[in-house]
Amino acid sequence: SDGYAAALVFLACLTGGQPAPVGHSPGAAAPDDLPEPLRRVVARATAEAPEARYPDARSFLAELEAAAAEVHGPQWPERGERLLADAAAATAGAQPLLGPDGPGAGPWWRRRRARLAVAGAVVMAVLAVVLVLLLDGGSPKQEVREPFTQAVAALARTPGVRYQDHDQYTGYYDVTVTATAERFGSVGEAADFSDKVDEDLVTVAGHDYLSYRNDTMLKGWTYDPGNDEKNMASLLKTYVTPAKLAATLSSALDQQPRLPVVGDKAAAAVTVDGQPAWRADTVQGYLYVTQKAPYRVLRWEPANPVTALAGLKAMAKNPSSQQPRSLEAHTPLTNSLGITLTPVTDAAGLYGKVVQYTKELTTATTGSSVQILQQNDGASNVACSHTGCLVNVAFSGPVYNASSAAYVLDKVYIELTVGSITTGGREVGGCTSGLQPYQLTGTSLSGKLTCNNPAGGPLFDQAAAENQDRANASGSSQFWDYADRLDLVVHPLSPTDVDQLVAKEQHELQSLG
């Protein structure tokens, strides 16, 4: 094996002899003065039974490096190179490191004059140089780094990035994020990316809104629907701006990633959705980029329980196997099984969608985060006269507004709508108060809203005259006003707020050039 061959070369470097031929008898002896930790490693590497040896040269090198650190300390490579350089200068004109000094003589470094200066240095230098060169086939391997560097740099400059994500259960997320942190897309429980999504989502000005597209009762944009204030922000925190994602990936590429090597057929055979891709094993998971320029990111597989379990199983089967870098770095696990990344370069189309969704938020409601109830019924809050019909509604209710900073509102707009007003038995119609602002400063909210229907004035006059005629004729009167289908709706935004957000988004588009 190559591990056995590496051990023979190592012994030859120590003894000054030539590497043993392939067919030589195993069990080669190490020098007597070799420290015991190193002797154990050499003994295993040159064991008589092949199955007792190291499986490959890299395994042998890893054990040899650990033994050298045990003997000479963690800085053994630097010390070895320094001592060896000093010794070489002190013995200028001596025989080469690996050459004999005449028949039957040992290597030059075993001479008394030089040995004290370089005791242990050759061992360390051999580890740091000879074996590395042997394992690398005599020359350093060329890593494929530039495609990753260029792809991440290009990502940082894009107007947006689309994330298509699956979690380890049944959920999926299809989210596009702009360079200025607006988000839109969909989330659902299906296993594929289809048009039949459970919920649409949009994030504007740091606030998240959902729309249950397939539910007629819940259809329409809602801020903080159905207690999602407890988890929506955490679900979406992975989907950041292109620049922030690029910064995360760039940092991971600076932390000793395992990169593909030029000429590695297995590495070159990797594909993402049929497209040839390079894969890097980083502390943030696996990153895939295109193999051909212009380079762009294709996929990101963050640290997750599946890859962690696979790494642990591999280690249990073969203790010398390499673990994913995310597992080695103890990176917190996510639920994502892999995210397809698509840089969005069409800024006009991207921000056009953001503006479209933002305009739809004019009718958005607060869902369950602000719950208010009217305190008086339809019969006690209506007063009609010759000027019209006036409806007054007092309300109060709790405010669930402190579970997450991403969901805190400082103001809401409440609208009273009345579906039907009756005066003296005559149908007047409805009315609305329009959106009225209320500051949110605590855990409850109360107030009074009023709406008026001027068309009720003439009808009231007619009904009142008829009622008076009946009273004159019969001596009794039956006259009442009544309001029906009263509704209090809480909105997070006013039309003016929406207009300001749209103007801001249009300015952001212009700033992107």
Short mmCIF file of C-alpha atoms in Angstrom, two decimals:
data_model
loop_
_atom_site.label_atom_id
_atom_site.label_comp_id
_atom_site.label_asym_id
_atom_site.label_seq_id
_atom_site.Cartn_x
_atom_site.Cartn_y
_atom_site.Cartn_z
CA SER A 1 0.00 0.00 0.00
CA ASP A 2 1.04 3.63 -0.27
CA GLY A 3 1.14 3.81 3.54
CA TYR A 4 3.69 1.00 3.62
CA ALA A 5 5.72 2.65 0.88
CA ALA A 6 5.68 5.94 2.77
CA ALA A 7 7.00 4.18 5.88
CA LEU A 8 9.88 2.65 3.91
CA VAL A 9 10.83 6.04 2.48
CA PHE A 10 10.70 7.51 5.98
CA LEU A 11 13.03 4.79 7.31
CA ALA A 12 15.41 5.32 4.41
CA CYS A 13 15.60 9.00 5.30
CA LEU A 14 16.48 8.12 8.89
CA THR A 15 19.07 5.43 8.17
CA GLY A 16 20.69 6.87 5.07
CA GLY A 17 19.98 3.73 3.07
CA GLN A 18 17.96 3.30 -0.10
CA PRO A 19 14.21 2.62 0.12
CA ALA A 20 13.57 -1.11 0.33
CA PRO A 21 12.27 -2.80 -2.82
CA VAL A 22 8.60 -3.65 -3.06
CA GLY A 23 9.19 -7.32 -2.40
CA HIS A 24 11.37 -6.91 0.66
CA SER A 25 10.40 -8.65 3.87
CA PRO A 26 8.24 -6.58 6.22
CA GLY A 27 9.08 -5.57 9.74
CA ALA A 28 11.84 -3.11 8.89
CA ALA A 29 13.64 -1.89 12.01
CA ALA A 30 13.69 1.76 13.03
CA PRO A 31 16.87 3.39 14.44
CA ASP A 32 17.47 2.52 18.10
CA ASP A 33 17.40 6.13 19.22
CA LEU A 34 14.07 6.94 17.59
CA PRO A 35 11.66 8.15 20.35
CA GLU A 36 9.13 5.55 21.45
CA PRO A 37 5.96 7.30 20.10
CA LEU A 38 7.55 7.42 16.65
CA ARG A 39 8.79 3.84 16.93
CA ARG A 40 5.21 2.64 17.55
CA VAL A 41 3.97 4.38 14.43
CA VAL A 42 6.80 3.00 12.29
CA ALA A 43 6.26 -0.49 13.71
CA ARG A 44 2.61 -0.47 12.67
CA ALA A 45 3.38 0.99 9.26
CA THR A 46 5.89 -1.80 8.53
CA ALA A 47 3.95 -4.62 10.21
CA GLU A 48 4.30 -8.06 8.67
CA ALA A 49 0.54 -8.51 8.20
CA PRO A 50 -0.81 -6.05 5.60
CA GLU A 51 -4.13 -5.76 7.42
CA ALA A 52 -2.31 -4.50 10.51
CA ARG A 53 -0.75 -1.58 8.65
CA TYR A 54 -2.21 1.85 8.01
CA PRO A 55 -4.78 1.79 5.21
CA ASP A 56 -3.02 4.54 3.25
CA ALA A 57 -0.17 7.03 3.35
CA ARG A 58 -2.35 9.84 4.65
CA SER A 59 -3.39 7.80 7.68
CA PHE A 60 0.28 7.01 8.32
CA LEU A 61 1.20 10.69 8.01
CA ALA A 62 -1.58 11.75 10.41
CA GLU A 63 -0.35 9.33 13.09
CA LEU A 64 3.26 10.31 12.46
CA GLU A 65 2.42 14.00 12.85
CA ALA A 66 0.63 13.30 16.14
CA ALA A 67 3.60 11.32 17.43
CA ALA A 68 6.03 14.07 16.40
CA ALA A 69 3.91 16.62 18.26
CA GLU A 70 3.98 14.38 21.34
CA VAL A 71 7.78 14.14 21.22
CA HIS A 72 8.77 17.60 20.01
CA GLY A 73 5.77 19.78 20.85
CA PRO A 74 3.07 21.40 18.69
CA GLN A 75 5.55 23.65 16.86
CA TRP A 76 7.63 20.73 15.59
CA PRO A 77 7.41 21.59 11.85
CA GLU A 78 8.76 25.10 12.33
CA ARG A 79 11.45 23.95 14.79
CA GLY A 80 12.51 21.14 12.50
CA GLU A 81 12.89 23.37 9.48
CA ARG A 82 14.84 25.96 11.50
CA LEU A 83 17.20 23.44 13.11
CA LEU A 84 17.75 21.68 9.84
CA ALA A 85 18.65 24.94 8.15
CA ASP A 86 21.10 25.79 10.95
CA ALA A 87 22.67 22.35 10.77
CA ALA A 88 22.99 22.53 7.01
CA ALA A 89 24.83 25.83 7.31
CA ALA A 90 27.14 24.41 10.01
CA THR A 91 28.06 21.39 7.93
CA ALA A 92 28.54 23.00 4.53
CA GLY A 93 30.52 20.68 2.34
CA ALA A 94 29.27 17.52 4.03
CA GLN A 95 27.59 14.71 2.12
CA PRO A 96 23.92 15.07 1.09
CA LEU A 97 21.20 14.39 3.63
CA LEU A 98 20.17 11.05 2.21
CA GLY A 99 23.56 9.91 0.84
CA PRO A 100 26.05 7.47 2.58
CA ASP A 101 29.47 8.70 3.70
CA GLY A 102 31.38 5.82 2.22
CA PRO A 103 30.82 2.10 2.47
CA GLY A 104 29.12 1.03 5.64
CA ALA A 105 28.80 4.56 7.04
CA GLY A 106 25.57 6.01 8.41
CA PRO A 107 23.96 9.26 7.28
CA TRP A 108 25.81 12.51 7.76
CA TRP A 109 23.55 13.72 10.54
CA ARG A 110 24.61 10.84 12.76
CA ARG A 111 28.17 12.13 12.93
CA ARG A 112 28.96 13.30 16.44
CA ARG A 113 29.72 16.89 15.46
CA ALA A 114 26.33 17.52 13.82
CA ARG A 115 24.11 15.19 15.77
CA LEU A 116 23.79 17.38 18.84
CA ALA A 117 22.72 20.28 16.66
CA VAL A 118 20.04 18.44 14.78
CA ALA A 119 18.85 15.67 17.10
CA GLY A 120 15.23 15.20 16.15
CA ALA A 121 15.38 17.85 13.43
CA VAL A 122 15.67 15.35 10.60
CA VAL A 123 12.66 13.46 11.88
CA MET A 124 10.66 16.65 11.89
CA ALA A 125 12.00 17.86 8.56
CA VAL A 126 11.27 14.51 6.95
CA LEU A 127 7.71 14.70 8.25
CA ALA A 128 7.27 18.25 7.06
CA VAL A 129 8.87 17.84 3.65
CA VAL A 130 9.64 14.33 2.40
CA LEU A 131 6.38 12.63 3.31
CA VAL A 132 4.25 15.55 2.20
CA LEU A 133 5.98 15.49 -1.15
CA LEU A 134 5.56 11.74 -1.36
CA LEU A 135 1.86 11.92 -0.62
CA ASP A 136 1.40 14.73 -3.09
CA GLY A 137 3.16 12.83 -5.82
CA GLY A 138 6.27 14.96 -5.59
CA SER A 139 4.56 18.34 -6.05
CA PRO A 140 1.84 20.30 -4.26
CA LYS A 141 -1.72 19.59 -5.37
CA GLN A 142 -3.47 22.52 -7.02
CA GLU A 143 -6.72 23.37 -5.28
CA VAL A 144 -9.69 24.74 -7.18
CA ARG A 145 -10.28 27.99 -5.28
CA GLU A 146 -10.77 30.75 -7.82
CA PRO A 147 -14.25 29.64 -8.97
CA PHE A 148 -15.49 29.84 -5.37
CA THR A 149 -13.87 33.23 -4.79
CA GLN A 150 -15.31 34.70 -7.97
CA ALA A 151 -18.77 33.18 -7.47
CA VAL A 152 -19.10 34.56 -3.94
CA ALA A 153 -17.81 37.98 -5.01
CA ALA A 154 -20.37 38.07 -7.83
CA LEU A 155 -23.13 37.08 -5.39
CA ALA A 156 -22.30 40.04 -3.15
CA ARG A 157 -22.93 42.45 -6.04
CA THR A 158 -26.26 41.05 -7.27
CA PRO A 159 -29.57 42.90 -6.70
CA GLY A 160 -31.12 39.78 -5.19
CA VAL A 161 -30.85 36.06 -4.51
CA ARG A 162 -33.48 33.34 -4.65
CA TYR A 163 -33.45 30.58 -2.03
CA GLN A 164 -35.22 27.28 -2.75
CA ASP A 165 -34.98 25.33 0.45
CA HIS A 166 -36.22 22.00 1.86
CA ASP A 167 -36.17 21.22 5.55
CA GLN A 168 -35.72 17.79 7.12
CA TYR A 169 -39.45 17.36 7.60
CA THR A 170 -41.94 18.25 4.85
CA GLY A 171 -41.61 22.01 4.52
CA TYR A 172 -40.20 24.01 1.67
CA TYR A 173 -39.36 27.67 1.26
CA ASP A 174 -39.05 29.59 -1.98
CA VAL A 175 -37.82 33.03 -0.93
CA THR A 176 -36.22 35.85 -2.90
CA VAL A 177 -34.31 38.54 -0.98
CA THR A 178 -33.29 41.90 -2.38
CA ALA A 179 -30.03 43.73 -1.73
CA THR A 180 -32.01 46.05 0.57
CA ALA A 181 -33.57 43.22 2.65
CA GLU A 182 -37.09 43.03 1.19
CA ARG A 183 -38.32 39.45 0.86
CA PHE A 184 -41.08 37.74 -1.07
CA GLY A 185 -41.95 34.19 -1.94
CA SER A 186 -43.85 31.24 -0.55
CA VAL A 187 -43.72 28.61 2.17
CA GLY A 188 -45.57 25.33 2.36
CA GLU A 189 -45.72 21.71 3.40
CA ALA A 190 -45.45 20.10 -0.04
CA ALA A 191 -42.31 18.24 -1.07
CA ASP A 192 -41.90 20.06 -4.36
CA PHE A 193 -41.84 23.61 -5.64
CA SER A 194 -45.23 24.13 -7.28
CA ASP A 195 -47.78 26.89 -7.70
CA LYS A 196 -50.06 25.30 -5.11
CA VAL A 197 -48.37 26.94 -2.16
CA ASP A 198 -49.85 27.08 1.30
CA GLU A 199 -48.76 30.63 2.06
CA ASP A 200 -47.28 33.59 0.24
CA LEU A 201 -44.95 35.84 2.19
CA VAL A 202 -43.49 39.31 1.89
CA THR A 203 -41.14 41.22 4.17
CA VAL A 204 -41.23 45.02 3.96
CA ALA A 205 -39.57 47.46 6.37
CA GLY A 206 -38.56 44.55 8.59
CA HIS A 207 -42.12 43.24 9.03
CA ASP A 208 -43.32 39.88 7.71
CA TYR A 209 -46.73 39.35 6.12
CA LEU A 210 -48.41 36.11 5.08
CA SER A 211 -51.32 35.31 2.81
CA TYR A 212 -53.06 31.93 2.92
CA ARG A 213 -53.70 31.76 -0.80
CA ASN A 214 -55.78 28.57 -0.75
CA ASP A 215 -57.95 29.51 2.24
CA THR A 216 -60.86 31.79 1.31
CA MET A 217 -61.38 32.76 4.95
CA LEU A 218 -57.75 33.78 5.52
CA LYS A 219 -56.85 35.00 2.05
CA GLY A 220 -55.24 38.42 2.04
CA TRP A 221 -52.07 39.82 3.57
CA THR A 222 -51.87 39.44 7.31
CA TYR A 223 -49.23 40.68 9.69
CA ASP A 224 -48.44 38.10 12.37
CA PRO A 225 -51.18 35.59 11.53
CA GLY A 226 -52.14 32.66 13.73
CA ASN A 227 -49.43 33.09 16.40
CA ASP A 228 -46.69 32.98 13.76
CA GLU A 229 -45.02 35.80 15.68
CA LYS A 230 -43.43 33.02 17.76
CA ASN A 231 -41.55 31.40 14.89
CA MET A 232 -41.79 33.29 11.60
CA ALA A 233 -38.71 35.44 12.18
CA SER A 234 -36.61 32.39 13.09
CA LEU A 235 -37.82 30.52 10.01
CA LEU A 236 -36.81 33.34 7.70
CA LYS A 237 -33.51 34.32 9.34
CA THR A 238 -31.53 32.06 6.97
CA TYR A 239 -32.70 34.07 3.96
CA VAL A 240 -30.51 37.16 4.10
CA THR A 241 -29.38 39.72 1.55
CA PRO A 242 -26.90 38.68 -1.16
CA ALA A 243 -24.14 40.68 0.55
CA LYS A 244 -24.71 39.05 3.94
CA LEU A 245 -24.85 35.58 2.43
CA ALA A 246 -21.66 36.28 0.49
CA ALA A 247 -19.94 37.46 3.67
CA THR A 248 -20.89 34.23 5.45
CA LEU A 249 -19.67 32.06 2.59
CA SER A 250 -16.49 34.10 2.12
CA SER A 251 -15.64 33.71 5.79
CA ALA A 252 -16.21 29.96 5.53
CA LEU A 253 -13.85 29.78 2.55
CA ASP A 254 -11.17 31.45 4.69
CA GLN A 255 -11.39 28.79 7.42
CA GLN A 256 -9.43 25.86 5.98
CA PRO A 257 -12.06 24.51 3.59
CA ARG A 258 -11.56 21.23 1.78
CA LEU A 259 -11.49 22.25 -1.85
CA PRO A 260 -11.54 20.07 -4.97
CA VAL A 261 -8.17 19.33 -6.56
CA VAL A 262 -7.28 19.82 -10.20
CA GLY A 263 -7.29 16.45 -11.92
CA ASP A 264 -9.56 14.75 -9.38
CA LYS A 265 -12.06 12.92 -11.57
CA ALA A 266 -14.51 12.33 -8.72
CA ALA A 267 -14.56 16.03 -7.84
CA ALA A 268 -15.05 17.00 -11.48
CA ALA A 269 -18.01 14.61 -11.80
CA VAL A 270 -20.16 16.49 -9.23
CA THR A 271 -23.33 18.08 -10.63
CA VAL A 272 -26.18 20.24 -9.31
CA ASP A 273 -29.43 19.76 -11.21
CA GLY A 274 -27.42 18.37 -14.12
CA GLN A 275 -24.93 21.26 -14.18
CA PRO A 276 -21.22 20.47 -13.56
CA ALA A 277 -20.25 21.91 -10.19
CA TRP A 278 -17.31 22.25 -7.84
CA ARG A 279 -18.00 21.42 -4.19
CA ALA A 280 -16.23 22.91 -1.17
CA ASP A 281 -16.50 21.42 2.31
CA THR A 282 -16.59 24.43 4.68
CA VAL A 283 -17.36 25.18 8.30
CA GLN A 284 -20.76 26.45 7.11
CA GLY A 285 -21.56 23.29 5.16
CA TYR A 286 -21.12 22.32 1.52
CA LEU A 287 -20.96 25.05 -1.11
CA TYR A 288 -21.40 24.34 -4.83
CA VAL A 289 -20.43 26.67 -7.68
CA THR A 290 -20.33 26.30 -11.45
CA GLN A 291 -17.26 24.72 -13.03
CA LYS A 292 -17.24 27.16 -15.93
CA ALA A 293 -16.98 30.94 -15.96
CA PRO A 294 -18.72 33.20 -15.31
CA TYR A 295 -18.78 31.45 -11.94
CA ARG A 296 -21.87 31.63 -9.78
CA VAL A 297 -23.17 29.93 -6.67
CA LEU A 298 -25.49 26.97 -7.27
CA ARG A 299 -26.27 25.36 -3.96
CA TRP A 300 -25.56 25.59 -0.26
CA GLU A 301 -26.06 22.72 2.16
CA PRO A 302 -25.77 24.19 5.68
CA ALA A 303 -24.78 22.01 8.60
CA ASN A 304 -27.74 19.76 9.38
CA PRO A 305 -28.49 16.55 11.30
CA VAL A 306 -28.31 14.43 8.16
CA THR A 307 -24.74 15.40 7.25
CA ALA A 308 -23.71 15.26 10.90
CA LEU A 309 -25.09 11.74 11.28
CA ALA A 310 -23.40 10.64 8.06
CA GLY A 311 -20.10 11.98 9.36
CA LEU A 312 -20.47 10.20 12.69
CA LYS A 313 -21.32 6.92 10.96
CA ALA A 314 -18.27 7.25 8.73
CA MET A 315 -16.07 7.90 11.75
CA ALA A 316 -17.51 4.87 13.57
CA LYS A 317 -16.72 2.72 10.55
CA ASN A 318 -13.29 4.22 9.95
CA PRO A 319 -11.84 6.35 12.80
CA SER A 320 -9.31 7.93 10.44
CA SER A 321 -11.98 9.19 8.02
CA GLN A 322 -12.38 12.93 7.54
CA GLN A 323 -15.41 14.56 9.09
CA PRO A 324 -17.37 17.37 7.44
CA ARG A 325 -15.72 20.68 8.28
CA SER A 326 -18.97 21.91 9.84
CA LEU A 327 -18.88 18.96 12.24
CA GLU A 328 -15.23 19.56 13.07
CA ALA A 329 -16.00 23.24 13.73
CA HIS A 330 -19.06 22.40 15.88
CA THR A 331 -21.23 24.61 13.69
CA PRO A 332 -24.84 24.75 14.98
CA LEU A 333 -27.13 22.49 12.98
CA THR A 334 -30.02 23.77 10.86
CA ASN A 335 -33.13 22.00 9.59
CA SER A 336 -32.24 22.70 5.96
CA LEU A 337 -31.42 19.74 3.74
CA GLY A 338 -30.03 21.98 1.03
CA ILE A 339 -30.73 25.32 -0.63
CA THR A 340 -30.65 25.96 -4.36
CA LEU A 341 -29.23 29.47 -4.82
CA THR A 342 -30.04 31.61 -7.85
CA PRO A 343 -28.55 35.11 -8.08
CA VAL A 344 -31.15 37.56 -9.47
CA THR A 345 -29.62 40.05 -11.88
CA ASP A 346 -32.81 41.68 -13.23
CA ALA A 347 -33.11 44.55 -10.74
CA ALA A 348 -36.12 46.15 -12.46
CA GLY A 349 -38.12 42.94 -12.48
CA LEU A 350 -37.08 42.14 -8.92
CA TYR A 351 -38.11 45.47 -7.44
CA GLY A 352 -41.19 45.54 -9.64
CA LYS A 353 -42.47 42.51 -7.73
CA VAL A 354 -41.55 44.09 -4.41
CA VAL A 355 -43.53 47.22 -5.29
CA GLN A 356 -46.49 45.10 -6.43
CA TYR A 357 -46.61 43.21 -3.14
CA THR A 358 -46.14 46.39 -1.11
CA LYS A 359 -49.11 48.09 -2.78
CA GLU A 360 -51.25 45.08 -1.84
CA LEU A 361 -50.44 45.73 1.84
CA THR A 362 -52.92 48.63 1.83
CA THR A 363 -55.57 46.11 2.90
CA ALA A 364 -53.30 44.04 5.18
CA THR A 365 -54.55 43.29 8.68
CA THR A 366 -52.77 42.53 11.95
CA GLY A 367 -54.26 39.09 12.43
CA SER A 368 -54.04 37.88 16.01
CA SER A 369 -51.44 40.36 17.26
CA VAL A 370 -54.12 42.95 18.09
CA GLN A 371 -57.54 41.60 19.10
CA ILE A 372 -60.34 44.09 19.83
CA LEU A 373 -64.01 43.63 20.65
CA GLN A 374 -66.88 46.10 20.62
CA GLN A 375 -68.40 46.79 24.01
CA ASN A 376 -71.93 47.74 22.96
CA ASP A 377 -74.44 46.03 20.72
CA GLY A 378 -76.08 47.20 17.51
CA ALA A 379 -79.16 48.66 19.17
CA SER A 380 -77.44 50.96 21.65
CA ASN A 381 -74.94 52.71 19.44
CA VAL A 382 -77.01 54.25 16.62
CA ALA A 383 -78.54 57.70 16.55
CA CYS A 384 -80.34 58.93 13.43
CA SER A 385 -81.58 62.46 12.83
CA HIS A 386 -82.36 64.78 9.97
CA THR A 387 -78.55 65.12 9.45
CA GLY A 388 -77.99 61.39 9.00
CA CYS A 389 -77.28 58.26 11.02
CA LEU A 390 -74.32 58.18 13.43
CA VAL A 391 -72.86 54.92 14.76
CA ASN A 392 -70.58 54.93 17.82
CA VAL A 393 -68.66 51.82 18.89
CA ALA A 394 -66.50 51.56 21.99
CA PHE A 395 -63.88 48.82 21.93
CA SER A 396 -61.06 47.27 23.95
CA GLY A 397 -58.79 44.29 23.65
CA PRO A 398 -55.34 42.77 24.26
CA VAL A 399 -52.20 43.53 22.26
CA TYR A 400 -49.75 40.68 21.67
CA ASN A 401 -46.87 42.83 20.60
CA ALA A 402 -43.71 41.87 22.49
CA SER A 403 -42.71 38.32 21.54
CA SER A 404 -40.10 39.28 18.95
CA ALA A 405 -38.41 42.50 17.94
CA ALA A 406 -39.24 41.68 14.33
CA TYR A 407 -42.93 41.84 15.17
CA VAL A 408 -43.21 44.97 17.28
CA LEU A 409 -45.62 47.59 15.96
CA ASP A 410 -45.73 51.08 17.44
CA LYS A 411 -48.96 52.09 15.73
CA VAL A 412 -52.03 50.47 14.20
CA TYR A 413 -54.98 51.79 12.21
CA ILE A 414 -58.46 50.64 13.21
CA GLU A 415 -61.47 50.90 10.93
CA LEU A 416 -65.12 50.53 11.87
CA THR A 417 -67.38 49.23 9.13
CA VAL A 418 -71.15 48.94 9.47
CA GLY A 419 -72.92 46.77 6.94
CA SER A 420 -76.48 47.96 7.51
CA ILE A 421 -78.30 50.77 9.32
CA THR A 422 -82.07 50.83 9.81
CA THR A 423 -84.06 53.84 10.97
CA GLY A 424 -87.78 53.53 11.64
CA GLY A 425 -87.85 50.31 9.61
CA ARG A 426 -86.19 51.92 6.60
CA GLU A 427 -82.86 50.59 5.26
CA VAL A 428 -80.30 53.40 5.15
CA GLY A 429 -77.17 51.49 4.07
CA GLY A 430 -73.80 51.17 5.79
CA CYS A 431 -70.90 53.41 6.76
CA THR A 432 -67.21 53.34 7.57
CA SER A 433 -65.02 55.34 9.90
CA GLY A 434 -61.94 55.16 7.71
CA LEU A 435 -58.57 54.16 9.19
CA GLN A 436 -57.97 55.86 12.52
CA PRO A 437 -54.46 55.74 14.09
CA TYR A 438 -53.84 54.34 17.58
CA GLN A 439 -50.49 54.17 19.35
CA LEU A 440 -49.50 50.85 20.89
CA THR A 441 -47.83 51.49 24.22
CA GLY A 442 -48.89 48.56 26.37
CA THR A 443 -50.62 45.21 26.41
CA SER A 444 -54.15 46.51 25.82
CA LEU A 445 -55.93 48.95 23.57
CA SER A 446 -59.26 50.75 23.97
CA GLY A 447 -61.10 53.59 22.29
CA LYS A 448 -64.18 54.70 20.40
CA LEU A 449 -64.89 54.85 16.67
CA THR A 450 -67.65 56.69 14.85
CA CYS A 451 -69.05 56.48 11.36
CA ASN A 452 -71.82 58.51 9.75
CA ASN A 453 -74.16 57.98 6.82
CA PRO A 454 -75.63 61.35 5.75
CA ALA A 455 -78.07 59.58 3.42
CA GLY A 456 -79.96 58.51 6.52
CA GLY A 457 -81.18 62.08 7.13
CA PRO A 458 -84.00 62.22 4.52
CA LEU A 459 -84.99 58.63 5.29
CA PHE A 460 -85.13 59.44 8.97
CA ASP A 461 -87.38 62.44 8.26
CA GLN A 462 -89.76 60.27 6.21
CA ALA A 463 -89.82 57.50 8.81
CA ALA A 464 -90.27 59.98 11.64
CA ALA A 465 -93.21 61.68 9.87
CA GLU A 466 -94.92 58.35 9.19
CA ASN A 467 -94.34 57.28 12.77
CA GLN A 468 -95.87 60.50 14.03
CA ASP A 469 -98.93 59.96 11.85
CA ARG A 470 -99.35 56.48 13.35
CA ALA A 471 -98.93 57.85 16.82
CA ASN A 472 -101.57 60.49 16.18
CA ALA A 473 -103.96 57.90 14.80
CA SER A 474 -103.42 55.11 17.32
CA GLY A 475 -101.92 56.87 20.29
CA SER A 476 -98.77 54.75 20.21
CA SER A 477 -95.41 54.94 18.50
CA GLN A 478 -92.89 52.28 17.41
CA PHE A 479 -89.68 53.81 16.14
CA TRP A 480 -86.10 52.57 16.47
CA ASP A 481 -82.67 52.78 14.89
CA TYR A 482 -80.50 49.71 14.49
CA ALA A 483 -77.03 48.89 13.11
CA ASP A 484 -76.09 45.44 11.82
CA ARG A 485 -72.91 43.68 10.69
CA LEU A 486 -70.53 45.85 12.69
CA ASP A 487 -66.86 45.01 12.19
CA LEU A 488 -63.65 46.38 13.66
CA VAL A 489 -60.59 45.76 11.47
CA VAL A 490 -57.02 46.48 12.58
CA HIS A 491 -54.45 47.41 9.90
CA PRO A 492 -50.67 47.69 10.36
CA LEU A 493 -50.30 50.23 7.56
CA SER A 494 -52.21 53.20 6.21
CA PRO A 495 -52.38 54.11 2.51
CA THR A 496 -49.90 56.91 3.23
CA ASP A 497 -47.51 54.43 4.86
CA VAL A 498 -47.73 52.19 1.81
CA ASP A 499 -47.06 55.10 -0.54
CA GLN A 500 -43.94 55.99 1.45
CA LEU A 501 -42.70 52.39 1.33
CA VAL A 502 -43.23 52.22 -2.42
CA ALA A 503 -41.31 55.48 -2.89
CA LYS A 504 -38.46 54.09 -0.79
CA GLU A 505 -38.32 50.89 -2.85
CA GLN A 506 -38.29 52.82 -6.11
CA HIS A 507 -35.42 54.92 -4.78
CA GLU A 508 -33.54 51.74 -3.82
CA LEU A 509 -33.93 50.48 -7.38
CA GLN A 510 -32.52 53.72 -8.77
CA SER A 511 -29.56 53.53 -6.38
CA LEU A 512 -28.65 50.13 -7.83
CA GLY A 513 -28.12 51.79 -11.19
#
